[in-house]
Tab-separated table of C-alpha atoms in Angstrom:
chain	number	residue	atom	x	y	z
A	1389	MET	CA	40.002	-62.302	10.127
A	1390	ASN	CA	42.332	-59.587	11.373
A	1391	ARG	CA	41.495	-56.862	13.853
A	1392	ARG	CA	41.107	-54.173	11.176
A	1393	THR	CA	38.566	-56.285	9.299
A	1394	ILE	CA	36.654	-56.992	12.500
A	1395	PHE	CA	36.636	-53.290	13.394
A	1396	THR	CA	35.465	-52.251	9.914
A	1397	THR	CA	32.732	-54.844	9.901
A	1398	ALA	CA	31.512	-53.816	13.350
A	1399	THR	CA	31.541	-50.155	12.398
A	1400	ALA	CA	29.528	-50.819	9.240
A	1401	ALA	CA	27.006	-52.839	11.220
A	1402	LEU	CA	26.670	-50.047	13.769
A	1403	LEU	CA	26.062	-47.492	11.010
A	1404	LEU	CA	23.372	-49.668	9.462
A	1405	MET	CA	21.679	-49.992	12.859
A	1406	LEU	CA	21.715	-46.195	13.301
A	1407	LEU	CA	20.272	-45.611	9.832
A	1408	ALA	CA	17.500	-48.077	10.606
A	1409	ILE	CA	16.722	-46.406	13.937
A	1410	LEU	CA	16.855	-42.728	12.907
A	1411	PRO	CA	13.762	-42.697	10.641
A	1412	ALA	CA	11.745	-44.149	13.489
A	1413	CYS	CA	12.914	-41.360	15.785
A	1414	ASP	CA	12.452	-38.528	13.271
A	1415	THR	CA	9.151	-39.020	11.459
A	1416	GLY	CA	9.583	-35.823	9.430
A	1417	GLU	CA	6.461	-34.321	11.030
A	1418	PRO	CA	6.718	-30.572	11.733
A	1419	THR	CA	7.161	-29.405	15.275
A	1420	SER	CA	3.786	-28.815	16.908
A	1421	VAL	CA	3.406	-25.074	17.454
A	1422	PRO	CA	-0.032	-23.515	18.024
A	1423	GLY	CA	-1.165	-21.780	14.887
A	1424	MET	CA	1.990	-22.799	12.980
A	1425	ASP	CA	2.541	-25.814	10.740
A	1426	SER	CA	6.317	-25.940	10.622
A	1427	GLU	CA	8.974	-23.322	11.207
A	1428	ARG	CA	10.995	-24.993	8.461
A	1429	ASP	CA	8.184	-24.357	5.983
A	1430	ALA	CA	7.862	-20.675	6.867
A	1431	PRO	CA	9.201	-18.104	4.394
A	1432	LEU	CA	11.673	-15.545	5.664
A	1433	LYS	CA	10.046	-12.576	7.348
A	1434	SER	CA	11.909	-10.341	4.938
A	1435	ASP	CA	9.500	-11.656	2.291
A	1436	ASN	CA	6.562	-9.801	3.797
A	1437	ASP	CA	3.908	-10.963	1.339
A	1438	ALA	CA	4.853	-14.629	1.520
A	1439	TYR	CA	5.195	-14.620	5.310
A	1440	THR	CA	1.796	-12.946	5.708
A	1441	GLN	CA	0.137	-15.556	3.504
A	1442	HIS	CA	1.908	-18.284	5.464
A	1443	PHE	CA	0.742	-16.771	8.760
A	1444	VAL	CA	-2.875	-16.819	7.603
A	1445	ARG	CA	-2.547	-20.323	6.204
A	1446	GLN	CA	-1.341	-21.619	9.581
A	1447	ALA	CA	-4.467	-20.220	11.231
A	1448	ILE	CA	-6.695	-21.968	8.709
A	1449	ASP	CA	-4.746	-25.202	9.248
A	1450	MET	CA	-5.218	-24.888	12.994
A	1451	TYR	CA	-8.931	-24.318	12.493
A	1452	GLU	CA	-9.131	-27.452	10.351
A	1453	SER	CA	-7.207	-29.604	12.822
A	1454	ASP	CA	-8.273	-28.222	16.231
A	1455	GLY	CA	-11.638	-26.593	15.586
A	1456	LEU	CA	-13.018	-23.088	15.970
A	1457	ASP	CA	-12.963	-22.799	19.773
A	1458	ALA	CA	-9.285	-23.694	20.103
A	1459	THR	CA	-8.366	-21.419	17.208
A	1460	LEU	CA	-10.211	-18.441	18.658
A	1461	GLU	CA	-8.782	-19.070	22.101
A	1462	TYR	CA	-5.243	-18.988	20.719
A	1463	TYR	CA	-5.617	-16.043	18.347
A	1464	ASN	CA	-7.147	-13.896	21.051
A	1465	THR	CA	-3.917	-14.113	23.064
A	1466	GLN	CA	-0.725	-12.061	22.870
A	1467	GLU	CA	1.120	-15.346	22.439
A	1468	SER	CA	-0.271	-15.529	18.913
A	1469	VAL	CA	1.232	-12.157	17.926
A	1470	ASP	CA	4.422	-12.475	15.903
A	1471	GLY	CA	6.051	-9.054	15.740
A	1472	GLN	CA	4.013	-6.984	13.323
A	1473	TRP	CA	1.875	-9.983	12.413
A	1474	TYR	CA	-1.368	-10.706	14.229
A	1475	LEU	CA	-4.441	-12.521	13.057
A	1476	PHE	CA	-8.016	-11.308	12.819
A	1477	ILE	CA	-10.939	-13.658	12.269
A	1478	TYR	CA	-14.481	-12.635	11.326
A	1479	ASN	CA	-17.619	-14.706	10.890
A	1480	ASP	CA	-19.957	-14.791	7.914
A	1481	ASP	CA	-21.783	-11.719	9.240
A	1482	ASP	CA	-18.433	-9.872	9.352
A	1483	ILE	CA	-18.389	-9.783	13.162
A	1484	ALA	CA	-14.929	-10.033	14.722
A	1485	LEU	CA	-14.230	-13.268	16.588
A	1486	ALA	CA	-10.498	-12.830	17.190
A	1487	HIS	CA	-8.218	-9.811	17.358
A	1488	ALA	CA	-5.358	-10.122	19.841
A	1489	VAL	CA	-3.923	-6.601	19.551
A	1490	ASN	CA	-7.301	-4.869	19.875
A	1491	PRO	CA	-9.667	-6.988	21.988
A	1492	ALA	CA	-12.243	-4.171	21.960
A	1493	LEU	CA	-13.007	-5.068	18.339
A	1494	VAL	CA	-14.045	-8.629	19.218
A	1495	GLY	CA	-17.806	-8.952	18.891
A	1496	ARG	CA	-17.979	-5.772	16.823
A	1497	PRO	CA	-18.752	-5.470	13.082
A	1498	ALA	CA	-16.028	-4.873	10.520
A	1499	SER	CA	-17.417	-1.382	9.994
A	1500	GLU	CA	-15.949	-0.393	13.377
A	1501	ALA	CA	-12.395	-1.221	12.312
A	1502	VAL	CA	-11.572	2.178	10.865
A	1503	GLY	CA	-8.320	3.841	9.944
A	1504	PRO	CA	-7.320	7.502	10.276
A	1505	ASN	CA	-10.036	9.988	9.306
A	1506	GLY	CA	-12.659	7.281	9.663
A	1507	TYR	CA	-11.448	5.410	6.564
A	1508	PRO	CA	-13.653	2.258	6.462
A	1509	ALA	CA	-10.783	-0.212	6.249
A	1510	GLY	CA	-12.611	-3.070	7.957
A	1511	GLU	CA	-15.568	-2.916	5.587
A	1512	ALA	CA	-13.263	-2.818	2.579
A	1513	ILE	CA	-11.239	-5.810	3.781
A	1514	ALA	CA	-14.416	-7.798	4.385
A	1515	ALA	CA	-15.720	-6.875	0.946
A	1516	VAL	CA	-12.639	-8.057	-0.957
A	1517	ALA	CA	-12.027	-11.250	1.045
A	1518	ASP	CA	-12.689	-14.392	-0.981
A	1519	GLU	CA	-11.705	-18.061	-1.009
A	1520	ALA	CA	-8.731	-17.462	-3.297
A	1521	GLY	CA	-7.386	-14.742	-1.005
A	1522	SER	CA	-7.142	-11.003	-1.614
A	1523	TRP	CA	-4.821	-8.124	-0.792
A	1524	PHE	CA	-6.000	-4.706	0.340
A	1525	THR	CA	-3.731	-1.746	1.088
A	1526	TYR	CA	-4.719	1.091	3.418
A	1527	THR	CA	-3.491	3.168	6.348
A	1528	PHE	CA	-3.818	1.698	9.831
A	1529	PRO	CA	-2.106	1.958	13.248
A	1530	ASN	CA	0.901	-0.340	13.619
A	1531	PRO	CA	0.720	-1.836	17.146
A	1532	GLN	CA	4.514	-2.139	17.231
A	1533	THR	CA	5.209	1.536	16.577
A	1534	GLY	CA	1.917	3.181	17.523
A	1535	ALA	CA	2.058	5.157	14.272
A	1536	SER	CA	-0.372	5.057	11.373
A	1537	GLU	CA	1.424	3.284	8.545
A	1538	THR	CA	0.651	1.678	5.226
A	1539	LYS	CA	-0.726	-1.816	5.823
A	1540	HIS	CA	-1.030	-4.624	3.302
A	1541	SER	CA	-3.618	-7.155	4.467
A	1542	TRP	CA	-4.146	-10.642	3.062
A	1543	THR	CA	-7.584	-12.125	3.738
A	1544	VAL	CA	-9.068	-15.516	2.938
A	1545	ARG	CA	-12.670	-16.654	3.291
A	1546	HIS	CA	-12.921	-20.228	4.496
A	1547	ASP	CA	-15.819	-22.273	5.809
A	1548	GLY	CA	-18.038	-19.279	6.604
A	1549	LEU	CA	-15.217	-17.271	8.211
A	1550	PHE	CA	-12.553	-14.966	6.957
A	1551	PHE	CA	-8.992	-15.008	8.236
A	1552	GLY	CA	-6.599	-12.120	7.767
A	1553	SER	CA	-3.278	-10.618	8.674
A	1554	GLY	CA	-0.957	-8.003	7.225
A	1555	TRP	CA	2.396	-6.300	7.203
A	1556	TYR	CA	3.305	-2.652	7.632
A	1557	GLU	CA	5.646	-0.176	6.005
A	1558	PRO	CA	6.131	3.524	6.701
A	1559	GLY	CA	3.461	5.576	4.999
A	1560	THR	CA	4.092	8.348	2.489
A	1561	PRO	CA	5.190	11.394	4.514
A	1562	LYS	CA	3.197	14.601	4.362
A	1563	TYR	CA	6.401	16.566	3.854
A	1564	ASP	CA	6.329	15.066	0.341
A	1565	PRO	CA	2.957	16.564	-0.637
A	1566	PRO	CA	2.883	15.402	-4.287
A	1567	ALA	CA	3.495	11.767	-3.299
A	1568	TYR	CA	1.103	12.009	-0.349
A	1569	THR	CA	-1.578	13.416	-2.653
A	1570	GLN	CA	-1.186	10.595	-5.149
A	1571	ASP	CA	-1.377	8.031	-2.352
A	1572	PHE	CA	-4.484	9.737	-0.962
A	1573	VAL	CA	-6.205	9.448	-4.346
A	1574	ARG	CA	-5.045	5.865	-4.733
A	1575	GLN	CA	-6.708	4.914	-1.442
A	1576	ALA	CA	-9.932	6.544	-2.620
A	1577	ILE	CA	-9.913	4.456	-5.777
A	1578	SER	CA	-9.191	1.312	-3.733
A	1579	LEU	CA	-12.164	2.082	-1.515
A	1580	TYR	CA	-14.386	2.562	-4.558
A	1581	ASP	CA	-13.228	-0.749	-6.036
A	1582	ALA	CA	-13.862	-2.572	-2.759
A	1583	LEU	CA	-17.150	-1.069	-1.592
A	1584	GLY	CA	-18.666	0.468	-4.703
A	1585	ARG	CA	-19.782	3.890	-5.808
A	1586	ASP	CA	-22.383	4.670	-3.142
A	1587	ALA	CA	-20.088	3.847	-0.213
A	1588	ALA	CA	-17.184	5.843	-1.651
A	1589	VAL	CA	-19.399	8.854	-2.357
A	1590	ASP	CA	-20.957	8.690	1.102
A	1591	TYR	CA	-17.559	8.604	2.797
A	1592	TYR	CA	-15.975	11.421	0.811
A	1593	ASN	CA	-19.030	13.597	1.340
A	1594	THR	CA	-18.118	13.769	5.039
A	1595	GLU	CA	-15.841	16.193	6.856
A	1596	GLU	CA	-14.393	13.187	8.669
A	1597	SER	CA	-12.695	12.132	5.435
A	1598	VAL	CA	-10.640	15.349	5.335
A	1599	ASP	CA	-6.980	15.002	6.320
A	1600	GLY	CA	-5.637	18.496	6.972
A	1601	GLN	CA	-5.314	20.156	3.579
A	1602	TRP	CA	-6.173	16.929	1.781
A	1603	TYR	CA	-9.676	15.928	0.750
A	1604	VAL	CA	-10.953	13.808	-2.129
A	1605	PHE	CA	-13.550	14.985	-4.583
A	1606	ILE	CA	-15.178	12.767	-7.178
A	1607	VAL	CA	-16.527	13.949	-10.528
A	1608	GLY	CA	-19.274	11.994	-12.270
A	1609	GLU	CA	-19.608	10.993	-15.894
A	1610	ASP	CA	-21.437	14.233	-16.735
A	1611	GLY	CA	-18.642	16.385	-15.307
A	1612	ARG	CA	-20.524	17.348	-12.167
A	1613	THR	CA	-19.080	16.780	-8.713
A	1614	ILE	CA	-20.742	13.910	-6.857
A	1615	ALA	CA	-18.540	13.822	-3.742
A	1616	HIS	CA	-16.948	16.682	-1.809
A	1617	PHE	CA	-16.750	17.433	1.907
A	1618	ASN	CA	-18.123	20.929	1.156
A	1619	PRO	CA	-21.772	20.585	0.035
A	1620	MET	CA	-21.599	23.791	-2.006
A	1621	PHE	CA	-19.482	21.971	-4.596
A	1622	ILE	CA	-21.862	19.017	-5.061
A	1623	GLY	CA	-23.466	19.079	-8.505
A	1624	ARG	CA	-21.229	21.922	-9.635
A	1625	ASP	CA	-21.551	22.671	-13.342
A	1626	PRO	CA	-18.306	22.000	-15.260
A	1627	ASP	CA	-18.567	25.446	-16.826
A	1628	GLU	CA	-18.270	26.989	-13.359
A	1629	ARG	CA	-14.828	25.589	-12.654
A	1630	ILE	CA	-13.121	28.968	-12.493
A	1631	ASP	CA	-10.503	29.632	-9.835
A	1632	ALA	CA	-9.989	32.642	-7.560
A	1633	VAL	CA	-8.016	34.561	-10.200
A	1634	GLY	CA	-10.419	33.836	-13.053
A	1635	TYR	CA	-8.620	30.853	-14.603
A	1636	PHE	CA	-10.947	28.238	-16.125
A	1637	TYR	CA	-9.556	24.876	-15.088
A	1638	GLY	CA	-12.602	22.762	-15.968
A	1639	ASP	CA	-11.174	21.404	-19.219
A	1640	ASP	CA	-7.909	20.522	-17.473
A	1641	LEU	CA	-9.763	18.548	-14.833
A	1642	LEU	CA	-12.124	16.750	-17.194
A	1643	GLY	CA	-9.180	15.849	-19.398
A	1644	ALA	CA	-7.737	13.568	-16.718
A	1645	GLU	CA	-6.707	10.114	-17.912
A	1646	GLU	CA	-6.272	6.756	-16.195
A	1647	SER	CA	-2.560	7.454	-15.828
A	1648	GLY	CA	-3.422	10.640	-13.904
A	1649	ARG	CA	-2.504	14.276	-14.454
A	1650	TRP	CA	-1.573	17.339	-12.412
A	1651	ILE	CA	-3.707	20.487	-12.595
A	1652	THR	CA	-2.770	23.826	-11.024
A	1653	TYR	CA	-5.141	26.629	-10.049
A	1654	VAL	CA	-5.859	28.982	-7.144
A	1655	LEU	CA	-8.383	28.001	-4.476
A	1656	THR	CA	-9.043	28.543	-0.778
A	1657	ASN	CA	-7.056	26.191	1.442
A	1658	PRO	CA	-9.660	24.885	3.933
A	1659	GLU	CA	-6.966	24.325	6.550
A	1660	GLN	CA	-5.804	27.977	6.440
A	1661	GLY	CA	-8.868	29.767	5.104
A	1662	ALA	CA	-6.666	31.616	2.615
A	1663	GLU	CA	-6.301	31.524	-1.151
A	1664	ARG	CA	-3.324	29.461	-2.237
A	1665	ARG	CA	-2.037	27.884	-5.406
A	1666	LYS	CA	-3.339	24.312	-5.476
A	1667	HIS	CA	-1.830	21.345	-7.284
A	1668	THR	CA	-4.472	18.699	-7.911
A	1669	TRP	CA	-3.819	15.098	-8.938
A	1670	ALA	CA	-6.772	13.766	-10.964
A	1671	VAL	CA	-7.246	10.180	-12.137
A	1672	LEU	CA	-9.927	8.796	-14.453
A	1673	HIS	CA	-11.188	5.471	-13.132
A	1674	ASP	CA	-14.267	3.534	-14.184
A	1675	GLY	CA	-15.783	6.602	-15.812
A	1676	LEU	CA	-15.287	8.814	-12.739
A	1677	ILE	CA	-12.557	11.288	-11.856
A	1678	PHE	CA	-10.962	10.942	-8.422
A	1679	ALA	CA	-8.934	13.938	-7.327
A	1680	SER	CA	-7.187	15.597	-4.418
A	1681	GLY	CA	-4.528	18.259	-4.084
A	1682	TRP	CA	-2.005	20.106	-1.985
A	1683	TYR	CA	-1.581	23.823	-1.459
A	1684	GLU	CA	1.501	25.969	-1.621
A	1685	GLN	CA	2.126	27.745	1.658
A	1686	ARG	CA	3.168	31.092	0.250
A	1687	ASP	CA	0.708	33.755	-0.845
A	1688	THR	CA	-0.379	33.721	-4.464
C-alpha cells in the first residue's frame, strides 16, 4: 500500500469518526432562551403578524414547560421586552398578571388598560381573545416612541389565562381628516363587534370619547340617534335632521350602506363653537349606522 492510499484511507476514517461524533454534540435542540423556543424558528421581524404570533407562542410554551410563576417572573421584567414587542398576561377574571412596560397595570382589571380618549382597548382585547387566537386593532401608546399609534394585538386564551402581544404602526394623521374620520368610525365598529351594543353606546355617549372635532354618533334601526356625546341629539327624530342652513340631510344619512358614504351639511363644530361645513362618513353595520365627521376650517 503506497503513501497516497494510506493517507486517503486515514482521511476517510477520520471523516467517518467526525460524522459519528457530530450528531452527539449537536442534538438539534433549540438554544434555551427564556420565553423563546428557538431563534432559528422565529419569523423575521419584518413580518409583523407572524413574529407577534411567534412571540405569544413562546410565552405559552414557557408556561407549559416552566409553570406560571417562572413565566410571570420573566414577563414582568424588561429583559422580556423585544423592541416593540412585550407580553401581557391576564387571568380568567381578566386581571393583569404580567405587563413589563407598564407595571402599574399588574393586578388591575383589563378595563383599566385604556387608549386615548378612554377607548376601552383592554376590555375589547379580553372580549375577543379565544383559544384559536384573535386580532384586535386600536390606538395605544407605543413604549418605544411614546406616541399613540395603531396597534395590532394578537391574543390567545390558554389554560384559564390569556396571553397577548402586538405590533405598532404610525396612526392615521389628523392632517388627513377624511382618512382619520374613516379610521375613527372603523374603531367604533370594532368596539361594537368586540363588546356589543350596550358597551359601544355607553362609551360614545360620553364626552371622554370625543377627540377634538371628532366624535362618533350611532343611529338605531328606527333612524333615531342612540349614541352621541351631546344628550340633546339622543332620540332625535329622523325628520328633524336639518342643518344650520335649512338643508335636510336625514335621507342622505339613513341611506348609508355597508361600504360607507360621505354626507355634507352645515353644523356647529364643537371644538370651535362655530358653524362649519361638515363632511360625515357613515357606515351601515349590523342594522346600525356608525358615523363621524370633520369640519372645514373656513366660514360657510
